[in-house]
PDB file of C-alpha atoms and ligand atoms in Angstrom:
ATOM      1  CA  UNK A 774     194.429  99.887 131.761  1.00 83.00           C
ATOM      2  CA  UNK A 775     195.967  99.680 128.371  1.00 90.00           C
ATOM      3  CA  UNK A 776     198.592 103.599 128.257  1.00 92.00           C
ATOM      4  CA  UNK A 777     196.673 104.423 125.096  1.00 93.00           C
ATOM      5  CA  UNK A 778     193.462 103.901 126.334  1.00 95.00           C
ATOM      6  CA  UNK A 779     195.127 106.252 128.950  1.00 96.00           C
ATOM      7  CA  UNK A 780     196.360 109.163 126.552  1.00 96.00           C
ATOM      8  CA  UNK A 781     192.668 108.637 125.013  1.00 97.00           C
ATOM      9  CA  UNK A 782     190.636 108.811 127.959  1.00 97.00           C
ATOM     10  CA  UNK A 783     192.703 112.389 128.930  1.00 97.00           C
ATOM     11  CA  UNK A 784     192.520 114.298 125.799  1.00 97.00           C
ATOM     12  CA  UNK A 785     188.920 113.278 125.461  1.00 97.00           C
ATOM     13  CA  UNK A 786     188.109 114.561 129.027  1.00 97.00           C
ATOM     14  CA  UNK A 787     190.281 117.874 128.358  1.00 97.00           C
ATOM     15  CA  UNK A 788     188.502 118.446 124.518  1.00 96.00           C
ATOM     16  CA  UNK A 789     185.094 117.830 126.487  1.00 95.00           C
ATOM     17  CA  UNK A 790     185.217 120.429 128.985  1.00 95.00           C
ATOM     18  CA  UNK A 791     186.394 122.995 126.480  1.00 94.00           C
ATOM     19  CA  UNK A 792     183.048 122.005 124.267  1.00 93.00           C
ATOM     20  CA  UNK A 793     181.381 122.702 127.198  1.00 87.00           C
ATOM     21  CA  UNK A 794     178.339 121.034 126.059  1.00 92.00           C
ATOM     22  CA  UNK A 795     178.770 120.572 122.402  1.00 94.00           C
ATOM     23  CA  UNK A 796     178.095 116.688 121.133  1.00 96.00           C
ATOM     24  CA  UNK A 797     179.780 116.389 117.526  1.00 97.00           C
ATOM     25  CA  UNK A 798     177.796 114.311 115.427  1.00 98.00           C
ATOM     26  CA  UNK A 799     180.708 114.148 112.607  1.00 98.00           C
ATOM     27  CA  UNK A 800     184.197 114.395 112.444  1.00 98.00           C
ATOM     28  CA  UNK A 801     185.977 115.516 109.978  1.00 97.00           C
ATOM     29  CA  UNK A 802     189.504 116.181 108.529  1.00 95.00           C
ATOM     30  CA  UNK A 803     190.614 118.981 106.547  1.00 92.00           C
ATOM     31  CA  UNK A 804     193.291 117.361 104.727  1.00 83.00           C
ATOM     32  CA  UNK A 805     194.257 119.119 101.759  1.00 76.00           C
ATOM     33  CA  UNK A 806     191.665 120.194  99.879  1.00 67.00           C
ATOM     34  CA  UNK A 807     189.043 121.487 102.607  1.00 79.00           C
ATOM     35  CA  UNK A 808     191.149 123.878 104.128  1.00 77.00           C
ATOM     36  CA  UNK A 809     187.794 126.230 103.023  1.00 80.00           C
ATOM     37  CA  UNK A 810     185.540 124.624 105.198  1.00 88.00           C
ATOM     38  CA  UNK A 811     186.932 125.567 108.554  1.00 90.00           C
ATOM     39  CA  UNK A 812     185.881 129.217 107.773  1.00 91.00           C
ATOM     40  CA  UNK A 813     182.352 128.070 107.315  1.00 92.00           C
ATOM     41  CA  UNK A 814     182.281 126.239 110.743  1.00 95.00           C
ATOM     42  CA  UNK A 815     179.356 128.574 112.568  1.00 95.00           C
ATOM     43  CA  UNK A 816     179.929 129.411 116.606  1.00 95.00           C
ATOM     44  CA  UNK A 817     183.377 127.757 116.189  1.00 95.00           C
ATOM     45  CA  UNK A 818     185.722 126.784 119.375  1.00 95.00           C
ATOM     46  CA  UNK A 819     188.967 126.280 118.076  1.00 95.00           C
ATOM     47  CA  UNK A 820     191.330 124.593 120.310  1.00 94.00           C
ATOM     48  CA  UNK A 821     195.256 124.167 119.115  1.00 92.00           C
ATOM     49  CA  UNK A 822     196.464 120.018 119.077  1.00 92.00           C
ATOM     50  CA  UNK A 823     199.418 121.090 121.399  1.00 89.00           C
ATOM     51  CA  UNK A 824     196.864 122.512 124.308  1.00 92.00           C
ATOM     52  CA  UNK A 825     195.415 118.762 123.990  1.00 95.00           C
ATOM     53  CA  UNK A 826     196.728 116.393 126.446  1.00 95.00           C
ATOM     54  CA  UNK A 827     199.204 113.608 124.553  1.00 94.00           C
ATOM     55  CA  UNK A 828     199.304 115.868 121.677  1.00 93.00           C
ATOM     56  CA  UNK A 829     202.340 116.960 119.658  1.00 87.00           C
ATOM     57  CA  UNK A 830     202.562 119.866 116.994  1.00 70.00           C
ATOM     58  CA  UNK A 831     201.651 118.731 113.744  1.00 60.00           C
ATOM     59  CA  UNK A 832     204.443 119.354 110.984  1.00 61.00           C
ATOM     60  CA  UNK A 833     203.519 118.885 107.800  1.00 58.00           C
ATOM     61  CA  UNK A 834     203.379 121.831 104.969  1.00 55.00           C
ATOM     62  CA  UNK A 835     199.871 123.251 104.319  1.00 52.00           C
ATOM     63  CA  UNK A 836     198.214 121.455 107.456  1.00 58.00           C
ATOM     64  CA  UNK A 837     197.565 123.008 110.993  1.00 79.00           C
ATOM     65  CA  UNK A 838     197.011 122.151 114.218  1.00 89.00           C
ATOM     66  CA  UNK A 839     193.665 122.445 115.562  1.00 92.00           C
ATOM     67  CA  UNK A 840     190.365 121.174 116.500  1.00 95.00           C
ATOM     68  CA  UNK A 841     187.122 122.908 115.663  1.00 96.00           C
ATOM     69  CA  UNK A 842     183.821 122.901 116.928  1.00 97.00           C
ATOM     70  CA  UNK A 843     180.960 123.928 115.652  1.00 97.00           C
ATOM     71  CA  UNK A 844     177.721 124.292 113.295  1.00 96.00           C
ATOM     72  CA  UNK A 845     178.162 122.918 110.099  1.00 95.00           C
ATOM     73  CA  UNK A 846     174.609 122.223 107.620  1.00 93.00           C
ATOM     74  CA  UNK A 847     173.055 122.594 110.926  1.00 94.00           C
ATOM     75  CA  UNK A 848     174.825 119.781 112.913  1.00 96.00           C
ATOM     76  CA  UNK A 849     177.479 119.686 115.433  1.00 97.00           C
ATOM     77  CA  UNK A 850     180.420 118.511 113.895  1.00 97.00           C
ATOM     78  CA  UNK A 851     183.952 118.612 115.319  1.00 97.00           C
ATOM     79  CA  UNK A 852     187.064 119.133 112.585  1.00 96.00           C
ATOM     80  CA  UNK A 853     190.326 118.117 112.765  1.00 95.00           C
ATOM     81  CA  UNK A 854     192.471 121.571 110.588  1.00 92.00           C
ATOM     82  CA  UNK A 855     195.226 119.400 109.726  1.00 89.00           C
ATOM     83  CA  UNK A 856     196.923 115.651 110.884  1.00 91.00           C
ATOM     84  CA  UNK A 857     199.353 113.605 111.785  1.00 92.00           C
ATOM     85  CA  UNK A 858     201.261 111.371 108.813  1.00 93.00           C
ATOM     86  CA  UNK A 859     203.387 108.728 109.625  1.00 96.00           C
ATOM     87  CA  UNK A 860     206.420 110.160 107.730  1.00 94.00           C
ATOM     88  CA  UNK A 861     206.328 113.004 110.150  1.00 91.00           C
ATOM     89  CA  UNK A 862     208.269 110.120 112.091  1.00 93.00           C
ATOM     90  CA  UNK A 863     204.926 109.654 114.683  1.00 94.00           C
ATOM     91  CA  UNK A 864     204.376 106.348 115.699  1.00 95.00           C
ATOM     92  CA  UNK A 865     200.800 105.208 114.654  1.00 97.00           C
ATOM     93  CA  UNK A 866     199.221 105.285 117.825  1.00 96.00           C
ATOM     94  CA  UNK A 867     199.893 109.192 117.818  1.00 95.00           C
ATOM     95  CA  UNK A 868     198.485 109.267 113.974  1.00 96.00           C
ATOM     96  CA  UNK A 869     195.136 107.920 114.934  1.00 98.00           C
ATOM     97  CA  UNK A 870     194.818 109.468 118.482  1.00 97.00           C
ATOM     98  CA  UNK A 871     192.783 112.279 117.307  1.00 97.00           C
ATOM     99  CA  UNK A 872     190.272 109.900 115.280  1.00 98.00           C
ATOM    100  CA  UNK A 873     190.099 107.491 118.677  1.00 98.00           C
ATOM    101  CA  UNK A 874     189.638 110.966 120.539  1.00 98.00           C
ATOM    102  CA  UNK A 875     186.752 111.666 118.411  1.00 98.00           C
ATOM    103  CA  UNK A 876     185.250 108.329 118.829  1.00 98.00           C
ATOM    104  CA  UNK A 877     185.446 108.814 122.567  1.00 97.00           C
ATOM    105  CA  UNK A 878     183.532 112.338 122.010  1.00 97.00           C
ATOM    106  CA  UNK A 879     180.607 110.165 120.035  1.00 97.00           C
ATOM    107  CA  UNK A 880     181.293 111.168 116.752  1.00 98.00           C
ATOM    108  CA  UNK A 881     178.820 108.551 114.654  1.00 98.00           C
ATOM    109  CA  UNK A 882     180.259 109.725 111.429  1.00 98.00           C
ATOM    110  CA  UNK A 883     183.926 110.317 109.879  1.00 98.00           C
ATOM    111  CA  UNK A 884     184.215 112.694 106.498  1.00 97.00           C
ATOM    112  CA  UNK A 885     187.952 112.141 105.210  1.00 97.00           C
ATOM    113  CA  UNK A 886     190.074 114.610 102.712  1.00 94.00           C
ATOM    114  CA  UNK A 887     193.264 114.463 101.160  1.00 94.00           C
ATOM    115  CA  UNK A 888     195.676 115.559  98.376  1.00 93.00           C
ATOM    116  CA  UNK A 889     196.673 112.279  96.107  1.00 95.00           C
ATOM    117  CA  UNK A 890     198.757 111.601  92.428  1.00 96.00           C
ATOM    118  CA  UNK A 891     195.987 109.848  90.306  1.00 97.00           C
ATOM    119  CA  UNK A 892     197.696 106.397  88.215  1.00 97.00           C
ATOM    120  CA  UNK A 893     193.959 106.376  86.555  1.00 98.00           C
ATOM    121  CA  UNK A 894     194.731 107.629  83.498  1.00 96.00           C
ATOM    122  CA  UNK A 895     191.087 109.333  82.447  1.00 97.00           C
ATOM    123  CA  UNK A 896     192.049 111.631  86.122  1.00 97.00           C
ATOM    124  CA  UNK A 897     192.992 115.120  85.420  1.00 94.00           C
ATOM    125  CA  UNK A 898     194.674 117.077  87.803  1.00 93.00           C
ATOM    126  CA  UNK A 899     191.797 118.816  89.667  1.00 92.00           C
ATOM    127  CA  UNK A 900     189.304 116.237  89.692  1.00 95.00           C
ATOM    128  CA  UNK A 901     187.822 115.199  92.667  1.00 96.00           C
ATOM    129  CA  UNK A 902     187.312 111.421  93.962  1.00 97.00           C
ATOM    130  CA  UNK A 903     185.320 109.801  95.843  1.00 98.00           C
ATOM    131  CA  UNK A 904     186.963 106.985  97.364  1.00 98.00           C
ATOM    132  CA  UNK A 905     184.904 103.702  97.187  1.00 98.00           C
ATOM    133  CA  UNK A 906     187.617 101.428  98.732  1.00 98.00           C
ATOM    134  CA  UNK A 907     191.726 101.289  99.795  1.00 98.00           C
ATOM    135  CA  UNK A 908     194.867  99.470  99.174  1.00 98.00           C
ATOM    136  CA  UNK A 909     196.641 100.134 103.025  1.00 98.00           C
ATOM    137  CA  UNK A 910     200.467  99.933 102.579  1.00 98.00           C
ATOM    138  CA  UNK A 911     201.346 101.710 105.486  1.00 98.00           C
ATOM    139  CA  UNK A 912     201.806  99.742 108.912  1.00 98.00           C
ATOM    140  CA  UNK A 913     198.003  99.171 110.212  1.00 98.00           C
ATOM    141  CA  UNK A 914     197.348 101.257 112.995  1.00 98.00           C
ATOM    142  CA  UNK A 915     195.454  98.315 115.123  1.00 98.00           C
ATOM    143  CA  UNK A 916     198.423  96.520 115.023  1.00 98.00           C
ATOM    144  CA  UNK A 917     199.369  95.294 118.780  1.00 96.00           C
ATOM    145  CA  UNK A 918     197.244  94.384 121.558  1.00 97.00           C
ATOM    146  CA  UNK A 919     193.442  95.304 120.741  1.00 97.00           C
ATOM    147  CA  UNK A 920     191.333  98.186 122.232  1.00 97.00           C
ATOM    148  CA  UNK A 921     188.175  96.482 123.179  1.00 97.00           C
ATOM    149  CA  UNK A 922     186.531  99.275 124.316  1.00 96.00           C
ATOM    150  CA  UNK A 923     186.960 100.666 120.499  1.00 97.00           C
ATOM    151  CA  UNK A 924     186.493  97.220 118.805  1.00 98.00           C
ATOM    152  CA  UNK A 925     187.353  93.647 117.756  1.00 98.00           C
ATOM    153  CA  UNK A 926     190.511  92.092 116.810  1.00 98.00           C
ATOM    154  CA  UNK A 927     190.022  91.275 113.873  1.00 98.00           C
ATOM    155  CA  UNK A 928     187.279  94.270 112.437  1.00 97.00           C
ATOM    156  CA  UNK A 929     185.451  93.580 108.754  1.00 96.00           C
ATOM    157  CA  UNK A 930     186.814  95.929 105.925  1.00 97.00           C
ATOM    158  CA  UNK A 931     184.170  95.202 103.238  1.00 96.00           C
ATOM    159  CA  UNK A 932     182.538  98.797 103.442  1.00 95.00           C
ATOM    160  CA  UNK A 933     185.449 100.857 104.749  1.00 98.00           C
ATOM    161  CA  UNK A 934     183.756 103.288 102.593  1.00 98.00           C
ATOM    162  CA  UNK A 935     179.740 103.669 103.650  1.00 98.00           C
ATOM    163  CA  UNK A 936     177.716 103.010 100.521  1.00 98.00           C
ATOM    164  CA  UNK A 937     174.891 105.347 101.219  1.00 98.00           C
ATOM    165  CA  UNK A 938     177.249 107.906 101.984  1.00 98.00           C
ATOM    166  CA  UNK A 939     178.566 107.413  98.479  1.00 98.00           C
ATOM    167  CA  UNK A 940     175.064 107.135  96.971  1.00 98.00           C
ATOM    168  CA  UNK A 941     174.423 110.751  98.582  1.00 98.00           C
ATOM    169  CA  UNK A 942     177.316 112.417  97.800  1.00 98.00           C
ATOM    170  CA  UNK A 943     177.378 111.279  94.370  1.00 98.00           C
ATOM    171  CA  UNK A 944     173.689 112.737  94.068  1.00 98.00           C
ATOM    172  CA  UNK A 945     174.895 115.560  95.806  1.00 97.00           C
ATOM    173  CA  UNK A 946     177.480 116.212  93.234  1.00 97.00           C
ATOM    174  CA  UNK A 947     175.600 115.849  89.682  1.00 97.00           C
ATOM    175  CA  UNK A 948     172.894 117.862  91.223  1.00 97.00           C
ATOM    176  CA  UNK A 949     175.695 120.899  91.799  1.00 96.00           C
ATOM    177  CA  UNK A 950     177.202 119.932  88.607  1.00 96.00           C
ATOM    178  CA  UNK A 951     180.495 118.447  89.670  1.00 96.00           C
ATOM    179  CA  UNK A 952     182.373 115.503  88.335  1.00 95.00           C
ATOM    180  CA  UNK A 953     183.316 113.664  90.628  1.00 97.00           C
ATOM    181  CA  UNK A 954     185.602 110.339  90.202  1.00 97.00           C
ATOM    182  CA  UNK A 955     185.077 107.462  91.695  1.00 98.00           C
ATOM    183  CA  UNK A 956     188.543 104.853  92.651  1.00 98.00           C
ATOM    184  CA  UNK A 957     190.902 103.041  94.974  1.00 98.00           C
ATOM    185  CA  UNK A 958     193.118 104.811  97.281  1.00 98.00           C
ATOM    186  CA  UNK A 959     196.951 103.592  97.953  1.00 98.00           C
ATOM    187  CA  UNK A 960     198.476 104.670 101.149  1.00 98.00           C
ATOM    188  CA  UNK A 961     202.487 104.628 100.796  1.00 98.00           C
ATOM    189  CA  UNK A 962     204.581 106.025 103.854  1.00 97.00           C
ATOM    190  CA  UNK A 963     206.109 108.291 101.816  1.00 94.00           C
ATOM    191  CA  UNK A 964     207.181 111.234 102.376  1.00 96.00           C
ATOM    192  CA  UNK A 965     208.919 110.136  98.704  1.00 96.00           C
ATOM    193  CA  UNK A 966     206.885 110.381  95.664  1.00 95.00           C
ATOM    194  CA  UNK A 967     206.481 107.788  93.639  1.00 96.00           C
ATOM    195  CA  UNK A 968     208.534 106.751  91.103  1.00 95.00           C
ATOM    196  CA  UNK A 969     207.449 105.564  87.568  1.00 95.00           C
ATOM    197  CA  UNK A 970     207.527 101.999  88.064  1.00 96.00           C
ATOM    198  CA  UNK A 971     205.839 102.753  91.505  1.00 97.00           C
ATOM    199  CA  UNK A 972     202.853 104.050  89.871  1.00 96.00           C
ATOM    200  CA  UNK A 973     202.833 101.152  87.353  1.00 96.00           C
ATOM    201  CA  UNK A 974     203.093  98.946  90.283  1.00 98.00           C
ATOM    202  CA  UNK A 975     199.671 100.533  91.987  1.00 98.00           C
ATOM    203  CA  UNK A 976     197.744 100.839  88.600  1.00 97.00           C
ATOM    204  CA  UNK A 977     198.277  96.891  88.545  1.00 98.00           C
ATOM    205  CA  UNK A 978     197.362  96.228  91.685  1.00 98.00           C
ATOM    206  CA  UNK A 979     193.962  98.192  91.459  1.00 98.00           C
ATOM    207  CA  UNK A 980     194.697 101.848  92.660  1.00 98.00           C
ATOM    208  CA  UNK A 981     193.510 104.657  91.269  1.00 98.00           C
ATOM    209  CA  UNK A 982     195.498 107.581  93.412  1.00 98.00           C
ATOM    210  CA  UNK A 983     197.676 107.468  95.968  1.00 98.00           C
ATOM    211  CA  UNK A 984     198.641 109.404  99.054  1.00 97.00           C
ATOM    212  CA  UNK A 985     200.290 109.160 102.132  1.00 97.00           C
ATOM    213  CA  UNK A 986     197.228 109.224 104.802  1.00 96.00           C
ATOM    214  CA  UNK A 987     194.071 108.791 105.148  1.00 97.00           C
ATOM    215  CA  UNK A 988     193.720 104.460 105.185  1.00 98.00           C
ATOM    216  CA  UNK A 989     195.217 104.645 109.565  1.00 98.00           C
ATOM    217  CA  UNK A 990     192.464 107.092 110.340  1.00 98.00           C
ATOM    218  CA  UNK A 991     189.812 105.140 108.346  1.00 98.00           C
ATOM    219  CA  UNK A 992     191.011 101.564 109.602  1.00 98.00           C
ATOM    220  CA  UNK A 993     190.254 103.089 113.501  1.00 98.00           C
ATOM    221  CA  UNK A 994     187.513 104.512 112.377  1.00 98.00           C
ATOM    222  CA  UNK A 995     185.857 101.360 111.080  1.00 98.00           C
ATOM    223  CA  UNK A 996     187.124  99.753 113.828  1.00 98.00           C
ATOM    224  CA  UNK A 997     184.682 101.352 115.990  1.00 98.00           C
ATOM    225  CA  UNK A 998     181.762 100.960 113.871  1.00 98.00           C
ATOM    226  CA  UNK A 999     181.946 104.758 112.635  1.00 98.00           C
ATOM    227  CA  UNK A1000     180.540 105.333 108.924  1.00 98.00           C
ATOM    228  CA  UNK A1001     183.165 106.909 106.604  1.00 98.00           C
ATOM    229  CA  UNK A1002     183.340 109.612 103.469  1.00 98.00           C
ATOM    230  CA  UNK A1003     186.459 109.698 102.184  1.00 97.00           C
ATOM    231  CA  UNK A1004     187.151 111.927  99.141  1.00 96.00           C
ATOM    232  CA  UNK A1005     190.515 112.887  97.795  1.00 96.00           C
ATOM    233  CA  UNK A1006     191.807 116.307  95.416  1.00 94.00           C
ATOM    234  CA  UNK A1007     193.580 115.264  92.467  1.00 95.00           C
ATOM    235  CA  UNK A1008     197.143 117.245  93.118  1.00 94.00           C
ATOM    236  CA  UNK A1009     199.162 115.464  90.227  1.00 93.00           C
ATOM    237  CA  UNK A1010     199.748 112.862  87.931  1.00 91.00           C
ATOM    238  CA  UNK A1011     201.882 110.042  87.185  1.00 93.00           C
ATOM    239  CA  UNK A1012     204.550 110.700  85.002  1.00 89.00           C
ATOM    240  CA  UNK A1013     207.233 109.061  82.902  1.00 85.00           C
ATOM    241  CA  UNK A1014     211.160 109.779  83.590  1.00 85.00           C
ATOM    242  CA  UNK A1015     212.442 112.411  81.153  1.00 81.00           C
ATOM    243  CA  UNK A1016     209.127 114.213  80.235  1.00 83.00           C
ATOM    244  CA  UNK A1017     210.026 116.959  82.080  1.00 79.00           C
ATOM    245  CA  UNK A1018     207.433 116.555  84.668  1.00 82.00           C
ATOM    246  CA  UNK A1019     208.367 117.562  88.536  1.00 82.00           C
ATOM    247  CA  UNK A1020     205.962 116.685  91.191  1.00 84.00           C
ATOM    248  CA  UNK A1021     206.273 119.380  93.601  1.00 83.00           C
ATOM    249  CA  UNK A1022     204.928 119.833  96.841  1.00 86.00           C
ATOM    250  CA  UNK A1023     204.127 123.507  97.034  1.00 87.00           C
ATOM    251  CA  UNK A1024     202.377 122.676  93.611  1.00 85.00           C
ATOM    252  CA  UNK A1025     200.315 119.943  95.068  1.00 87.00           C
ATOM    253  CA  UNK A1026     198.984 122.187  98.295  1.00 84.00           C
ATOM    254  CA  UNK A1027     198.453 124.809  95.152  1.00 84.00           C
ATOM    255  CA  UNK A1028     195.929 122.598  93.707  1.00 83.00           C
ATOM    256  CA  UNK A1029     194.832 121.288  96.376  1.00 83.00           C
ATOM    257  CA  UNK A1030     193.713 125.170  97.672  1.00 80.00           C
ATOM    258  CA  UNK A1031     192.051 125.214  93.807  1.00 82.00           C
ATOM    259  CA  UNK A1032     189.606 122.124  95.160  1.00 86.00           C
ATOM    260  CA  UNK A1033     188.925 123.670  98.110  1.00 87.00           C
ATOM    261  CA  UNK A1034     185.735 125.455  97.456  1.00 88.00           C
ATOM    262  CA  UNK A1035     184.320 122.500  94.997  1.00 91.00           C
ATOM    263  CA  UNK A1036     184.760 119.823  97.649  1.00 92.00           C
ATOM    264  CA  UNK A1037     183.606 122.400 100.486  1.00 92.00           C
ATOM    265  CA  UNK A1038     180.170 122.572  98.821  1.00 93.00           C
ATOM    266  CA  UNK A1039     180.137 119.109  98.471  1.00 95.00           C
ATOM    267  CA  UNK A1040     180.736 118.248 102.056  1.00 95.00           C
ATOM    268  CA  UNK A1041     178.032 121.105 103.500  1.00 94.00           C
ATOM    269  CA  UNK A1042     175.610 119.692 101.899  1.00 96.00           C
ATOM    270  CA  UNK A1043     176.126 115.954 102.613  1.00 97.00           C
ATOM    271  CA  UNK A1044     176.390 116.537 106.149  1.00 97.00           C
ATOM    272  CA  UNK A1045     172.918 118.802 106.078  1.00 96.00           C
ATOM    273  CA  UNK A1046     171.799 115.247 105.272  1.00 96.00           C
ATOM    274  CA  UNK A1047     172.946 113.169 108.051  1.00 95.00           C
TER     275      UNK A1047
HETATM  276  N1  HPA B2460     201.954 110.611  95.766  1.00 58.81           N
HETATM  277  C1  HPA B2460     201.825 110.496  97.088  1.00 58.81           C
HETATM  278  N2  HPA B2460     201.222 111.386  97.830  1.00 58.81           N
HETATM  279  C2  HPA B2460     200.692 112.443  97.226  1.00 58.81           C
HETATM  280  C3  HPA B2460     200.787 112.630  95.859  1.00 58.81           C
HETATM  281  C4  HPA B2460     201.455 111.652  95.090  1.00 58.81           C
HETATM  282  O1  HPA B2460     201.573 111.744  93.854  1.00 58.81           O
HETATM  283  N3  HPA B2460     200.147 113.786  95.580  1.00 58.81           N
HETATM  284  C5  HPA B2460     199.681 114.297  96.734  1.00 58.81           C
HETATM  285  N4  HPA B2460     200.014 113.475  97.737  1.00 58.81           N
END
């Protein structure tokens, strides 16, 4: 047996005898930006990454380390309070175990968050987008020999992003009177920001925002056949040298924390629909 499918197999079979029970319909990862909706998680088990088999600490600022389980808009779902990024210096395997745990648990649905600098120019900082497809420039995670439990070798990317979801959510969000963007999402390694020309360079090539996650977790995801929502918190902007501009980090997870309770609405109510 393939040592991943190994390390999988485990951490599933330790997460599923602490849910005693509980079948998560959705997964879900509070990246920056629904840090909120873990307090609405009803009859919640929370149960630290480093308790979990295979598991290290996660590292980065404004994320934690836990699972959650419970009722969310009336459906099991199981939520992932922080991840693991590749500039943490984890090799991918480790930044997608949690999603392939999740899989193993029968998740049927994965909703995606995250903090990103917007090269769309008509983005202010604040906005919310939905993402309706990526750019990945960070190693892909299926990358070696293939889990064919999970999926194929070679898995279709047309609709990383589930068009109904979309369709929903964007419903979802004129009826509660929220703009929403919609756009491409870059993945870089970081854990630089970009430079000037680097934004110019992912405007050209079709981006709207970029970030340093998200495209790994979605790419295992769809791997698997698992319908994703990924939406991400406009935390900055690009910038020109010498306009005084400074992106910051502990701005960024500011922002992000001003989102929260927009795109916590946003994501109760789309999965009351599922
Ligand atoms: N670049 C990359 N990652 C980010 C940014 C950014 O501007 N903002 C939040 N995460």
């Amino acid at each position: 047996m393939d040592k991943r499918a190994i390390v999988i197999e485990d951490a599933a079979a330790f997460l599923s005898s602490w849910l005693d029970g509980r079948r998560p319909v959705v997964g879900i990862i509070l990246g920056s930006g629904l840090g909120e909706l873990a307090n609405e998680i009803e009859d919640a088990i929370t149960i630290p990454y480093i308790m979990v088999p295979g598991f290290p600490a996660a590292t980065a600022v404004g994320h934690k380390g836990n699972f959650i389980c419970g009722t969310l808009g009336g459906k099991c779902v199981l939520a992932m309070q922080g991840r693991y990024h590749y500039y943490e210096g984890y090799p991918m395997d480790t930044v997608v175990l949690p999603i392939r745990v999740m899989i193993k648990l029968g998740i049927k649905y994965l909703l995606v968050s995250n903090a990103a600098g917007a090269m769309n120019k008509s983005f202010s900082i604040g906005d919310l987008m939905l993402i309706r497809d990526h750019i990945n420039l960070l190693p892909n995670p299926l990358i070696g020999p293939n889990l064919d439990d999970f999926g194929p070798r070679f898995p279709d990317m047309t609709c990383a992003y589930d068009l109904e979801l979309q369709d929903r959510m964007l419903s979802i969000a004129a009826r509660q009177g929220i703009r929403l963007q919609r756009g491409i999402y870059v993945s870089c390694t970081g854990p630089t920001y970009e430079t000037p020309a680097e934004y110019a360079f992912y405007r050209a090539i079709g981006g709207d925002d970029v970030g340093m996650s998200v495209t790994p977790e979605v790419i295992v995801a769809r791997h698997a056949g698992i319908r994703v929502l990924g939406m991400s918190v406009i935390t900055d902007v690009a910038h020109e040298a010498g306009d005084g501009y400074v992106t910051d980090e502990n701005e960024i997870v500011r922002q992000a924390d001003l989102a929260s309770k927009k795109m916590t609405g946003l994501f109760r109510e789309l999965i009351s629909t599922l």
